[in-house]
Amino acid sequence: MSVAISNKLSCLLVPSTNVVVFTGAGVSAESGVPTFRGIDGLWNEFNVQELATPQAFASNPVRVWEWYLWRMELISKVDPNAGHRVISWMESFFSEFTLITQNVDGLHDRAGNRHIFKLHGDLWEVRCVRCSKTAKLLTLPPHPLPPACECGGLLRPGVVWFGEMLPEREFSQSVAATEHCQLFFSVGTSAEVYPAAQLPIIAKEKGAYVVEINIERSAFACRADEVLCGKAGEVLPLIQHRCTVPF
Ligand code: NAD
Ligand code: ZN
């Protein structure tokens, strides 16, 4: 793979640069987690309206839970990849660093990132539809499905479904970090799901140097300052190398 890192980007790969990394499903693809869109995308096989909406959960919670359980089982068997590991390393290398993810798989946590804005929630959390109490899942949810809260209400996956608002604090803090960063990486995202997809646009408008890392050009690519075409697990280690070895 030949990926040319520009001089401009190389100059920014120093600890004093304020960096934001924004990730999508592509960063987990090399771990074996299917993306949503694209050739092997989940939406080619499943109907979103039947699985990832509040209406779907209200009408058939068992079916929705079975699908989420299938994804949880799949994800529990895979590991973070080289891309996740570099992003974790970046958290200690750059003095000001923010990770914003659209992923719900928990692989950034498992790679060691401590501060993560999770715009679409977390597969490893549940929330009661009656009392709104949330809980971390340490194991897969107990059978029978759907799991119930101690108040008697149904527990739902702690993810943001289509038609739902993003968590307000996470999104506003993500916007603030994006507005102040000098270097913004958009990694493995089709940049089509709004409002999360606004972030690279905001970064560009506020004057950050915006770099896309993707196996193919996304909807945002034509506005990026630099597009590094390749797998996240291969391109990010090159970036790490450039951070540590002066050019
Ligand atoms: P998406 O499926 O729309 O796009 C994935 C992108 O990743 C594509 O642009 C594709 O070209 C790129 N890609 C695939 N393999 C790659 C690789 N090895 N390296 C770099 N890029 C690669 O995903 P998205 O943009 O995150 O879409 C947003 C929605 O998908 C979010 O709502 C998110 O919650 C959800 N999602 C999350 C997961 C997860 O948690 N792992 C999985 C599927 C979907
Ligand atoms: Zn409850």
PDB file of C-alpha atoms and ligand atoms in Angstrom:
ATOM      1  CA  MET A   1       0.000   0.000   0.000  1.00  0.00           C
ATOM      2  CA  SER A   2       1.440   3.381  -0.860  1.00  0.00           C
ATOM      3  CA  VAL A   3      -0.052   6.242   1.115  1.00  0.00           C
ATOM      4  CA  ALA A   4       1.658   9.602   0.821  1.00  0.00           C
ATOM      5  CA  ILE A   5       1.465  11.727   3.954  1.00  0.00           C
ATOM      6  CA  SER A   6       1.876  15.380   2.977  1.00  0.00           C
ATOM      7  CA  ASN A   7       4.431  17.739   4.508  1.00  0.00           C
ATOM      8  CA  LYS A   8       1.593  19.866   5.837  1.00  0.00           C
ATOM      9  CA  LEU A   9       0.138  16.902   7.747  1.00  0.00           C
ATOM     10  CA  SER A  10       3.583  15.766   8.925  1.00  0.00           C
ATOM     11  CA  CYS A  11       4.193  19.206  10.451  1.00  0.00           C
ATOM     12  CA  LEU A  12       0.972  18.858  12.455  1.00  0.00           C
ATOM     13  CA  LEU A  13       1.917  15.453  13.893  1.00  0.00           C
ATOM     14  CA  VAL A  14       3.530  16.907  17.014  1.00  0.00           C
ATOM     15  CA  PRO A  15       2.350  16.661  20.647  1.00  0.00           C
ATOM     16  CA  SER A  16       1.252  20.310  20.837  1.00  0.00           C
ATOM     17  CA  THR A  17      -1.354  19.957  18.063  1.00  0.00           C
ATOM     18  CA  ASN A  18      -4.986  19.904  19.191  1.00  0.00           C
ATOM     19  CA  VAL A  19      -6.414  16.788  17.518  1.00  0.00           C
ATOM     20  CA  VAL A  20      -9.896  15.349  17.039  1.00  0.00           C
ATOM     21  CA  VAL A  21     -10.434  11.822  15.721  1.00  0.00           C
ATOM     22  CA  PHE A  22     -13.944  11.054  14.460  1.00  0.00           C
ATOM     23  CA  THR A  23     -14.627   7.389  13.719  1.00  0.00           C
ATOM     24  CA  GLY A  24     -17.292   5.283  12.022  1.00  0.00           C
ATOM     25  CA  ALA A  25     -17.943   1.607  11.455  1.00  0.00           C
ATOM     26  CA  GLY A  26     -14.984   1.301   9.038  1.00  0.00           C
ATOM     27  CA  VAL A  27     -12.492   1.484  11.907  1.00  0.00           C
ATOM     28  CA  SER A  28     -13.949  -1.762  13.283  1.00  0.00           C
ATOM     29  CA  ALA A  29     -14.262  -3.536   9.911  1.00  0.00           C
ATOM     30  CA  GLU A  30     -10.780  -5.089  10.175  1.00  0.00           C
ATOM     31  CA  SER A  31     -11.762  -6.554  13.553  1.00  0.00           C
ATOM     32  CA  GLY A  32     -14.587  -8.387  11.757  1.00  0.00           C
ATOM     33  CA  VAL A  33     -17.500  -6.120  12.751  1.00  0.00           C
ATOM     34  CA  PRO A  34     -19.776  -5.524   9.744  1.00  0.00           C
ATOM     35  CA  THR A  35     -20.342  -1.905   8.673  1.00  0.00           C
ATOM     36  CA  PHE A  36     -23.862  -0.654   7.924  1.00  0.00           C
ATOM     37  CA  ARG A  37     -23.455   0.502   4.344  1.00  0.00           C
ATOM     38  CA  GLY A  38     -21.173  -0.863   1.620  1.00  0.00           C
ATOM     39  CA  ILE A  39     -20.910  -4.280  -0.008  1.00  0.00           C
ATOM     40  CA  ASP A  40     -21.097  -6.386   3.164  1.00  0.00           C
ATOM     41  CA  GLY A  41     -23.152  -3.770   5.015  1.00  0.00           C
ATOM     42  CA  LEU A  42     -25.778  -4.831   7.531  1.00  0.00           C
ATOM     43  CA  TRP A  43     -28.481  -2.752   5.866  1.00  0.00           C
ATOM     44  CA  ASN A  44     -28.245  -4.900   2.715  1.00  0.00           C
ATOM     45  CA  GLU A  45     -29.370  -7.864   4.749  1.00  0.00           C
ATOM     46  CA  PHE A  46     -31.718  -6.361   7.333  1.00  0.00           C
ATOM     47  CA  ASN A  47     -34.589  -3.892   7.274  1.00  0.00           C
ATOM     48  CA  VAL A  48     -33.723  -0.890   9.431  1.00  0.00           C
ATOM     49  CA  GLN A  49     -37.379  -0.086  10.091  1.00  0.00           C
ATOM     50  CA  GLU A  50     -37.837  -3.500  11.693  1.00  0.00           C
ATOM     51  CA  LEU A  51     -34.764  -3.350  13.901  1.00  0.00           C
ATOM     52  CA  ALA A  52     -33.394   0.045  14.816  1.00  0.00           C
ATOM     53  CA  THR A  53     -36.327   2.301  15.613  1.00  0.00           C
ATOM     54  CA  PRO A  54     -38.349   2.938  18.793  1.00  0.00           C
ATOM     55  CA  GLN A  55     -41.445   1.763  16.875  1.00  0.00           C
ATOM     56  CA  ALA A  56     -39.770  -1.563  16.079  1.00  0.00           C
ATOM     57  CA  PHE A  57     -38.942  -2.066  19.757  1.00  0.00           C
ATOM     58  CA  ALA A  58     -42.462  -1.166  20.857  1.00  0.00           C
ATOM     59  CA  SER A  59     -44.046  -3.637  18.443  1.00  0.00           C
ATOM     60  CA  ASN A  60     -41.561  -6.524  18.712  1.00  0.00           C
ATOM     61  CA  PRO A  61     -38.964  -6.141  21.483  1.00  0.00           C
ATOM     62  CA  VAL A  62     -37.887  -9.783  21.287  1.00  0.00           C
ATOM     63  CA  ARG A  63     -37.010  -9.535  17.595  1.00  0.00           C
ATOM     64  CA  VAL A  64     -35.065  -6.312  18.166  1.00  0.00           C
ATOM     65  CA  TRP A  65     -33.220  -7.828  21.141  1.00  0.00           C
ATOM     66  CA  GLU A  66     -32.365 -10.977  19.153  1.00  0.00           C
ATOM     67  CA  TRP A  67     -30.688  -8.851  16.504  1.00  0.00           C
ATOM     68  CA  TYR A  68     -28.744  -6.843  19.096  1.00  0.00           C
ATOM     69  CA  LEU A  69     -27.791 -10.028  20.928  1.00  0.00           C
ATOM     70  CA  TRP A  70     -26.448 -11.453  17.652  1.00  0.00           C
ATOM     71  CA  ARG A  71     -24.299  -8.323  17.214  1.00  0.00           C
ATOM     72  CA  MET A  72     -23.143  -8.413  20.835  1.00  0.00           C
ATOM     73  CA  GLU A  73     -22.140 -12.057  20.527  1.00  0.00           C
ATOM     74  CA  LEU A  74     -20.231 -11.292  17.344  1.00  0.00           C
ATOM     75  CA  ILE A  75     -18.456  -8.297  18.879  1.00  0.00           C
ATOM     76  CA  SER A  76     -17.627 -10.105  22.120  1.00  0.00           C
ATOM     77  CA  LYS A  77     -15.558 -12.564  20.059  1.00  0.00           C
ATOM     78  CA  VAL A  78     -13.438  -9.973  18.223  1.00  0.00           C
ATOM     79  CA  ASP A  79     -10.595  -7.727  19.324  1.00  0.00           C
ATOM     80  CA  PRO A  80      -9.581  -4.125  18.707  1.00  0.00           C
ATOM     81  CA  ASN A  81      -7.304  -3.838  15.656  1.00  0.00           C
ATOM     82  CA  ALA A  82      -4.194  -1.804  14.856  1.00  0.00           C
ATOM     83  CA  GLY A  83      -6.334   1.249  13.989  1.00  0.00           C
ATOM     84  CA  HIS A  84      -8.019   1.270  17.413  1.00  0.00           C
ATOM     85  CA  ARG A  85      -4.630   0.818  19.075  1.00  0.00           C
ATOM     86  CA  VAL A  86      -3.110   3.847  17.321  1.00  0.00           C
ATOM     87  CA  ILE A  87      -6.125   5.986  18.293  1.00  0.00           C
ATOM     88  CA  SER A  88      -5.625   4.886  21.904  1.00  0.00           C
ATOM     89  CA  TRP A  89      -1.924   5.778  21.696  1.00  0.00           C
ATOM     90  CA  MET A  90      -2.854   9.218  20.290  1.00  0.00           C
ATOM     91  CA  GLU A  91      -4.769  10.011  23.493  1.00  0.00           C
ATOM     92  CA  SER A  92      -1.501  10.147  25.404  1.00  0.00           C
ATOM     93  CA  PHE A  93       0.699  11.501  22.587  1.00  0.00           C
ATOM     94  CA  PHE A  94      -1.271  14.675  21.826  1.00  0.00           C
ATOM     95  CA  SER A  95      -1.683  17.068  24.731  1.00  0.00           C
ATOM     96  CA  GLU A  96      -5.197  17.992  23.568  1.00  0.00           C
ATOM     97  CA  PHE A  97      -7.008  15.049  22.061  1.00  0.00           C
ATOM     98  CA  THR A  98     -10.692  14.173  21.587  1.00  0.00           C
ATOM     99  CA  LEU A  99     -12.140  10.927  20.305  1.00  0.00           C
ATOM    100  CA  ILE A 100     -15.665  11.089  18.895  1.00  0.00           C
ATOM    101  CA  THR A 101     -17.217   7.867  17.648  1.00  0.00           C
ATOM    102  CA  GLN A 102     -20.403   6.794  15.927  1.00  0.00           C
ATOM    103  CA  ASN A 103     -19.610   3.195  16.849  1.00  0.00           C
ATOM    104  CA  VAL A 104     -21.459   1.373  19.575  1.00  0.00           C
ATOM    105  CA  ASP A 105     -19.224  -1.703  19.677  1.00  0.00           C
ATOM    106  CA  GLY A 106     -17.001  -0.715  22.641  1.00  0.00           C
ATOM    107  CA  LEU A 107     -13.769  -1.520  20.781  1.00  0.00           C
ATOM    108  CA  HIS A 108     -12.286   1.939  21.449  1.00  0.00           C
ATOM    109  CA  ASP A 109     -12.817   1.346  25.194  1.00  0.00           C
ATOM    110  CA  ARG A 110     -11.193  -2.055  24.929  1.00  0.00           C
ATOM    111  CA  ALA A 111      -8.236  -0.541  23.047  1.00  0.00           C
ATOM    112  CA  GLY A 112      -7.655   1.756  26.033  1.00  0.00           C
ATOM    113  CA  ASN A 113      -9.205   5.137  25.170  1.00  0.00           C
ATOM    114  CA  ARG A 114     -10.455   6.743  28.377  1.00  0.00           C
ATOM    115  CA  HIS A 115     -12.381   9.758  27.099  1.00  0.00           C
ATOM    116  CA  ILE A 116     -14.799   8.947  24.305  1.00  0.00           C
ATOM    117  CA  PHE A 117     -17.794  10.883  23.054  1.00  0.00           C
ATOM    118  CA  LYS A 118     -20.192   8.154  21.928  1.00  0.00           C
ATOM    119  CA  LEU A 119     -22.656   9.874  19.637  1.00  0.00           C
ATOM    120  CA  HIS A 120     -24.763   6.791  18.964  1.00  0.00           C
ATOM    121  CA  GLY A 121     -24.657   5.227  22.404  1.00  0.00           C
ATOM    122  CA  ASP A 122     -23.160   1.954  23.557  1.00  0.00           C
ATOM    123  CA  LEU A 123     -24.150  -1.622  22.787  1.00  0.00           C
ATOM    124  CA  TRP A 124     -22.894  -2.583  26.249  1.00  0.00           C
ATOM    125  CA  GLU A 125     -25.430  -0.421  28.034  1.00  0.00           C
ATOM    126  CA  VAL A 126     -29.151  -0.860  28.602  1.00  0.00           C
ATOM    127  CA  ARG A 127     -31.811   1.681  29.510  1.00  0.00           C
ATOM    128  CA  CYS A 128     -35.229   1.123  31.077  1.00  0.00           C
ATOM    129  CA  VAL A 129     -38.058   2.410  28.900  1.00  0.00           C
ATOM    130  CA  ARG A 130     -40.141   3.115  32.031  1.00  0.00           C
ATOM    131  CA  CYS A 131     -37.797   4.655  34.652  1.00  0.00           C
ATOM    132  CA  SER A 132     -34.876   5.600  32.277  1.00  0.00           C
ATOM    133  CA  LYS A 133     -32.316   3.997  34.597  1.00  0.00           C
ATOM    134  CA  THR A 134     -29.196   2.943  32.716  1.00  0.00           C
ATOM    135  CA  ALA A 135     -26.850   0.052  33.462  1.00  0.00           C
ATOM    136  CA  LYS A 136     -23.606  -1.286  32.022  1.00  0.00           C
ATOM    137  CA  LEU A 137     -23.745  -4.823  30.728  1.00  0.00           C
ATOM    138  CA  LEU A 138     -20.829  -6.898  31.916  1.00  0.00           C
ATOM    139  CA  THR A 139     -22.099  -9.994  30.128  1.00  0.00           C
ATOM    140  CA  LEU A 140     -24.659 -10.663  27.408  1.00  0.00           C
ATOM    141  CA  PRO A 141     -28.214  -9.853  28.586  1.00  0.00           C
ATOM    142  CA  PRO A 142     -29.904 -12.712  30.437  1.00  0.00           C
ATOM    143  CA  HIS A 143     -32.550 -14.864  28.798  1.00  0.00           C
ATOM    144  CA  PRO A 144     -35.500 -14.797  28.431  1.00  0.00           C
ATOM    145  CA  LEU A 145     -35.603 -11.788  26.136  1.00  0.00           C
ATOM    146  CA  PRO A 146     -36.497  -8.984  26.471  1.00  0.00           C
ATOM    147  CA  PRO A 147     -34.621  -8.308  29.734  1.00  0.00           C
ATOM    148  CA  ALA A 148     -36.567  -6.402  32.408  1.00  0.00           C
ATOM    149  CA  CYS A 149     -35.639  -3.645  34.852  1.00  0.00           C
ATOM    150  CA  GLU A 150     -36.242  -4.071  38.586  1.00  0.00           C
ATOM    151  CA  CYS A 151     -39.117  -1.554  38.204  1.00  0.00           C
ATOM    152  CA  GLY A 152     -40.826  -3.994  35.823  1.00  0.00           C
ATOM    153  CA  GLY A 153     -40.220  -1.900  32.673  1.00  0.00           C
ATOM    154  CA  LEU A 154     -38.471  -3.310  29.609  1.00  0.00           C
ATOM    155  CA  LEU A 155     -34.749  -2.742  29.178  1.00  0.00           C
ATOM    156  CA  ARG A 156     -33.736  -1.561  25.713  1.00  0.00           C
ATOM    157  CA  PRO A 157     -30.308  -1.425  24.061  1.00  0.00           C
ATOM    158  CA  GLY A 158     -28.506   1.806  24.999  1.00  0.00           C
ATOM    159  CA  VAL A 159     -28.030   2.881  21.413  1.00  0.00           C
ATOM    160  CA  VAL A 160     -29.463   5.792  19.458  1.00  0.00           C
ATOM    161  CA  TRP A 161     -32.073   4.568  16.979  1.00  0.00           C
ATOM    162  CA  PHE A 162     -33.203   6.164  13.745  1.00  0.00           C
ATOM    163  CA  GLY A 163     -35.484   9.079  14.486  1.00  0.00           C
ATOM    164  CA  GLU A 164     -33.993   9.642  17.974  1.00  0.00           C
ATOM    165  CA  MET A 165     -31.937  12.594  19.211  1.00  0.00           C
ATOM    166  CA  LEU A 166     -28.211  12.240  19.847  1.00  0.00           C
ATOM    167  CA  PRO A 167     -27.156  12.534  23.516  1.00  0.00           C
ATOM    168  CA  GLU A 168     -27.147  16.296  23.968  1.00  0.00           C
ATOM    169  CA  ARG A 169     -24.049  16.728  26.132  1.00  0.00           C
ATOM    170  CA  GLU A 170     -21.908  14.369  24.053  1.00  0.00           C
ATOM    171  CA  PHE A 171     -22.884  16.119  20.842  1.00  0.00           C
ATOM    172  CA  SER A 172     -22.430  19.681  22.102  1.00  0.00           C
ATOM    173  CA  GLN A 173     -19.022  18.821  23.599  1.00  0.00           C
ATOM    174  CA  SER A 174     -18.065  17.108  20.338  1.00  0.00           C
ATOM    175  CA  VAL A 175     -18.989  20.240  18.412  1.00  0.00           C
ATOM    176  CA  ALA A 176     -16.952  22.389  20.825  1.00  0.00           C
ATOM    177  CA  ALA A 177     -13.881  20.138  20.500  1.00  0.00           C
ATOM    178  CA  THR A 178     -14.275  20.121  16.713  1.00  0.00           C
ATOM    179  CA  GLU A 179     -14.488  23.923  16.591  1.00  0.00           C
ATOM    180  CA  HIS A 180     -11.229  24.275  18.519  1.00  0.00           C
ATOM    181  CA  CYS A 181      -9.068  21.572  16.972  1.00  0.00           C
ATOM    182  CA  GLN A 182      -6.231  22.148  14.536  1.00  0.00           C
ATOM    183  CA  LEU A 183      -6.224  18.686  13.000  1.00  0.00           C
ATOM    184  CA  PHE A 184      -9.349  16.589  12.413  1.00  0.00           C
ATOM    185  CA  PHE A 185      -9.237  12.957  11.268  1.00  0.00           C
ATOM    186  CA  SER A 186     -12.406  11.426   9.816  1.00  0.00           C
ATOM    187  CA  VAL A 187     -11.790   7.678   9.894  1.00  0.00           C
ATOM    188  CA  GLY A 188     -13.907   4.893   8.369  1.00  0.00           C
ATOM    189  CA  THR A 189     -17.157   6.789   8.100  1.00  0.00           C
ATOM    190  CA  SER A 190     -19.398   7.239   5.082  1.00  0.00           C
ATOM    191  CA  ALA A 191     -20.202  10.713   6.496  1.00  0.00           C
ATOM    192  CA  GLU A 192     -23.837  10.308   5.539  1.00  0.00           C
ATOM    193  CA  VAL A 193     -25.561   9.992   8.915  1.00  0.00           C
ATOM    194  CA  TYR A 194     -26.532  13.407  10.289  1.00  0.00           C
ATOM    195  CA  PRO A 195     -26.099  15.226  12.584  1.00  0.00           C
ATOM    196  CA  ALA A 196     -22.813  13.370  13.297  1.00  0.00           C
ATOM    197  CA  ALA A 197     -21.713  13.961   9.702  1.00  0.00           C
ATOM    198  CA  GLN A 198     -21.784  17.731  10.359  1.00  0.00           C
ATOM    199  CA  LEU A 199     -18.591  17.424  12.398  1.00  0.00           C
ATOM    200  CA  PRO A 200     -16.053  17.211   9.532  1.00  0.00           C
ATOM    201  CA  ILE A 201     -17.879  20.113   7.863  1.00  0.00           C
ATOM    202  CA  ILE A 202     -17.676  22.202  11.063  1.00  0.00           C
ATOM    203  CA  ALA A 203     -13.978  21.342  11.433  1.00  0.00           C
ATOM    204  CA  LYS A 204     -13.307  22.537   7.906  1.00  0.00           C
ATOM    205  CA  GLU A 205     -15.333  25.727   8.339  1.00  0.00           C
ATOM    206  CA  LYS A 206     -13.468  26.568  11.545  1.00  0.00           C
ATOM    207  CA  GLY A 207     -10.103  26.212   9.848  1.00  0.00           C
ATOM    208  CA  ALA A 208      -8.866  22.793  10.998  1.00  0.00           C
ATOM    209  CA  TYR A 209      -6.785  20.683   8.658  1.00  0.00           C
ATOM    210  CA  VAL A 210      -9.164  17.837   7.796  1.00  0.00           C
ATOM    211  CA  VAL A 211      -7.878  14.403   6.828  1.00  0.00           C
ATOM    212  CA  GLU A 212     -10.068  11.524   5.695  1.00  0.00           C
ATOM    213  CA  ILE A 213      -8.912   7.907   6.105  1.00  0.00           C
ATOM    214  CA  ASN A 214     -11.150   5.476   4.215  1.00  0.00           C
ATOM    215  CA  ILE A 215     -10.915   2.596   1.761  1.00  0.00           C
ATOM    216  CA  GLU A 216     -13.027   4.667  -0.633  1.00  0.00           C
ATOM    217  CA  ARG A 217     -13.836   8.356  -0.899  1.00  0.00           C
ATOM    218  CA  SER A 218     -16.796   9.315   1.299  1.00  0.00           C
ATOM    219  CA  ALA A 219     -19.511  11.908   0.710  1.00  0.00           C
ATOM    220  CA  PHE A 220     -17.219  14.379   2.513  1.00  0.00           C
ATOM    221  CA  ALA A 221     -13.950  13.556   0.681  1.00  0.00           C
ATOM    222  CA  CYS A 222     -14.133  16.391  -1.855  1.00  0.00           C
ATOM    223  CA  ARG A 223     -14.085  18.904   1.030  1.00  0.00           C
ATOM    224  CA  ALA A 224     -11.219  17.272   2.943  1.00  0.00           C
ATOM    225  CA  ASP A 225      -7.750  18.797   2.836  1.00  0.00           C
ATOM    226  CA  GLU A 226      -6.201  15.387   2.417  1.00  0.00           C
ATOM    227  CA  VAL A 227      -7.611  11.912   1.678  1.00  0.00           C
ATOM    228  CA  LEU A 228      -5.532   8.919   2.686  1.00  0.00           C
ATOM    229  CA  CYS A 229      -7.058   5.993   0.832  1.00  0.00           C
ATOM    230  CA  GLY A 230      -6.534   2.706   2.628  1.00  0.00           C
ATOM    231  CA  LYS A 231      -7.572   0.593   5.580  1.00  0.00           C
ATOM    232  CA  ALA A 232      -7.631   2.360   8.948  1.00  0.00           C
ATOM    233  CA  GLY A 233      -5.546  -0.470  10.436  1.00  0.00           C
ATOM    234  CA  GLU A 234      -2.833   0.190   7.874  1.00  0.00           C
ATOM    235  CA  VAL A 235      -2.927   3.974   7.443  1.00  0.00           C
ATOM    236  CA  LEU A 236      -3.083   4.880  11.157  1.00  0.00           C
ATOM    237  CA  PRO A 237       0.159   3.011  12.001  1.00  0.00           C
ATOM    238  CA  LEU A 238       1.855   5.087   9.265  1.00  0.00           C
ATOM    239  CA  ILE A 239       0.571   8.236  10.960  1.00  0.00           C
ATOM    240  CA  GLN A 240       1.870   6.970  14.315  1.00  0.00           C
ATOM    241  CA  HIS A 241       5.249   6.275  12.762  1.00  0.00           C
ATOM    242  CA  ARG A 242       5.383   9.814  11.348  1.00  0.00           C
ATOM    243  CA  CYS A 243       4.534  11.189  14.815  1.00  0.00           C
ATOM    244  CA  THR A 244       7.500   9.445  16.388  1.00  0.00           C
ATOM    245  CA  VAL A 245      10.125   9.611  13.637  1.00  0.00           C
ATOM    246  CA  PRO A 246      10.912  13.155  12.486  1.00  0.00           C
ATOM    247  CA  PHE A 247      10.781  13.424   8.694  1.00  0.00           C
TER     248      PHE A 247
HETATM  249  P1  NAD B   1     -21.046   3.162   7.368  1.00  0.00           P
HETATM  250  O1  NAD B   1     -21.308   1.685   7.348  1.00  0.00           O
HETATM  251  O2  NAD B   1     -22.045   4.074   6.792  1.00  0.00           O
HETATM  252  O3  NAD B   1     -19.685   3.443   6.573  1.00  0.00           O
HETATM  253  C1  NAD B   1     -18.529   2.716   6.820  1.00  0.00           C
HETATM  254  C2  NAD B   1     -17.385   3.427   6.103  1.00  0.00           C
HETATM  255  O4  NAD B   1     -16.197   2.753   6.435  1.00  0.00           O
HETATM  256  C3  NAD B   1     -17.498   3.418   4.578  1.00  0.00           C
HETATM  257  O5  NAD B   1     -17.234   4.727   4.106  1.00  0.00           O
HETATM  258  C4  NAD B   1     -16.402   2.449   4.139  1.00  0.00           C
HETATM  259  O6  NAD B   1     -15.827   2.805   2.889  1.00  0.00           O
HETATM  260  C5  NAD B   1     -15.400   2.603   5.274  1.00  0.00           C
HETATM  261  N1  NAD B   1     -14.535   1.451   5.518  1.00  0.00           N
HETATM  262  C6  NAD B   1     -14.823   0.137   5.451  1.00  0.00           C
HETATM  263  N2  NAD B   1     -13.774  -0.605   5.822  1.00  0.00           N
HETATM  264  C7  NAD B   1     -12.776   0.271   6.152  1.00  0.00           C
HETATM  265  C8  NAD B   1     -11.453   0.125   6.652  1.00  0.00           C
HETATM  266  N3  NAD B   1     -10.901  -1.082   6.872  1.00  0.00           N
HETATM  267  N4  NAD B   1     -10.736   1.233   6.894  1.00  0.00           N
HETATM  268  C9  NAD B   1     -11.258   2.475   6.681  1.00  0.00           C
HETATM  269  N5  NAD B   1     -12.505   2.671   6.203  1.00  0.00           N
HETATM  270  C10 NAD B   1     -13.259   1.593   5.957  1.00  0.00           C
HETATM  271  O7  NAD B   1     -20.682   3.517   8.845  1.00  0.00           O
HETATM  272  P2  NAD B   1     -20.757   4.898   9.584  1.00  0.00           P
HETATM  273  O8  NAD B   1     -20.257   6.009   8.740  1.00  0.00           O
HETATM  274  O9  NAD B   1     -20.205   4.683  10.930  1.00  0.00           O
HETATM  275  O10 NAD B   1     -22.332   5.041   9.666  1.00  0.00           O
HETATM  276  C11 NAD B   1     -22.847   5.538  10.684  1.00  0.00           C
HETATM  277  C12 NAD B   1     -23.721   4.527  11.449  1.00  0.00           C
HETATM  278  O11 NAD B   1     -23.295   3.176  11.492  1.00  0.00           O
HETATM  279  C13 NAD B   1     -23.668   4.934  12.841  1.00  0.00           C
HETATM  280  O12 NAD B   1     -24.996   5.118  13.231  1.00  0.00           O
HETATM  281  C14 NAD B   1     -23.070   3.812  13.656  1.00  0.00           C
HETATM  282  O13 NAD B   1     -23.652   3.817  14.906  1.00  0.00           O
HETATM  283  C15 NAD B   1     -23.407   2.674  12.841  1.00  0.00           C
HETATM  284  N6  NAD B   1     -22.639   1.426  12.950  1.00  0.00           N
HETATM  285  C16 NAD B   1     -21.793   1.138  13.971  1.00  0.00           C
HETATM  286  C17 NAD B   1     -21.096  -0.080  13.986  1.00  0.00           C
HETATM  287  C18 NAD B   1     -20.125  -0.387  15.086  1.00  0.00           C
HETATM  288  O14 NAD B   1     -20.332  -0.007  16.234  1.00  0.00           O
HETATM  289  N7  NAD B   1     -19.026  -1.058  14.758  1.00  0.00           N
HETATM  290  C19 NAD B   1     -21.276  -0.996  12.968  1.00  0.00           C
HETATM  291  C20 NAD B   1     -22.172  -0.663  11.945  1.00  0.00           C
HETATM  292  C21 NAD B   1     -22.823   0.545  11.939  1.00  0.00           C
HETATM  293 ZN    ZN B   2     -36.905   0.713  35.317  1.00  0.00          ZN
END
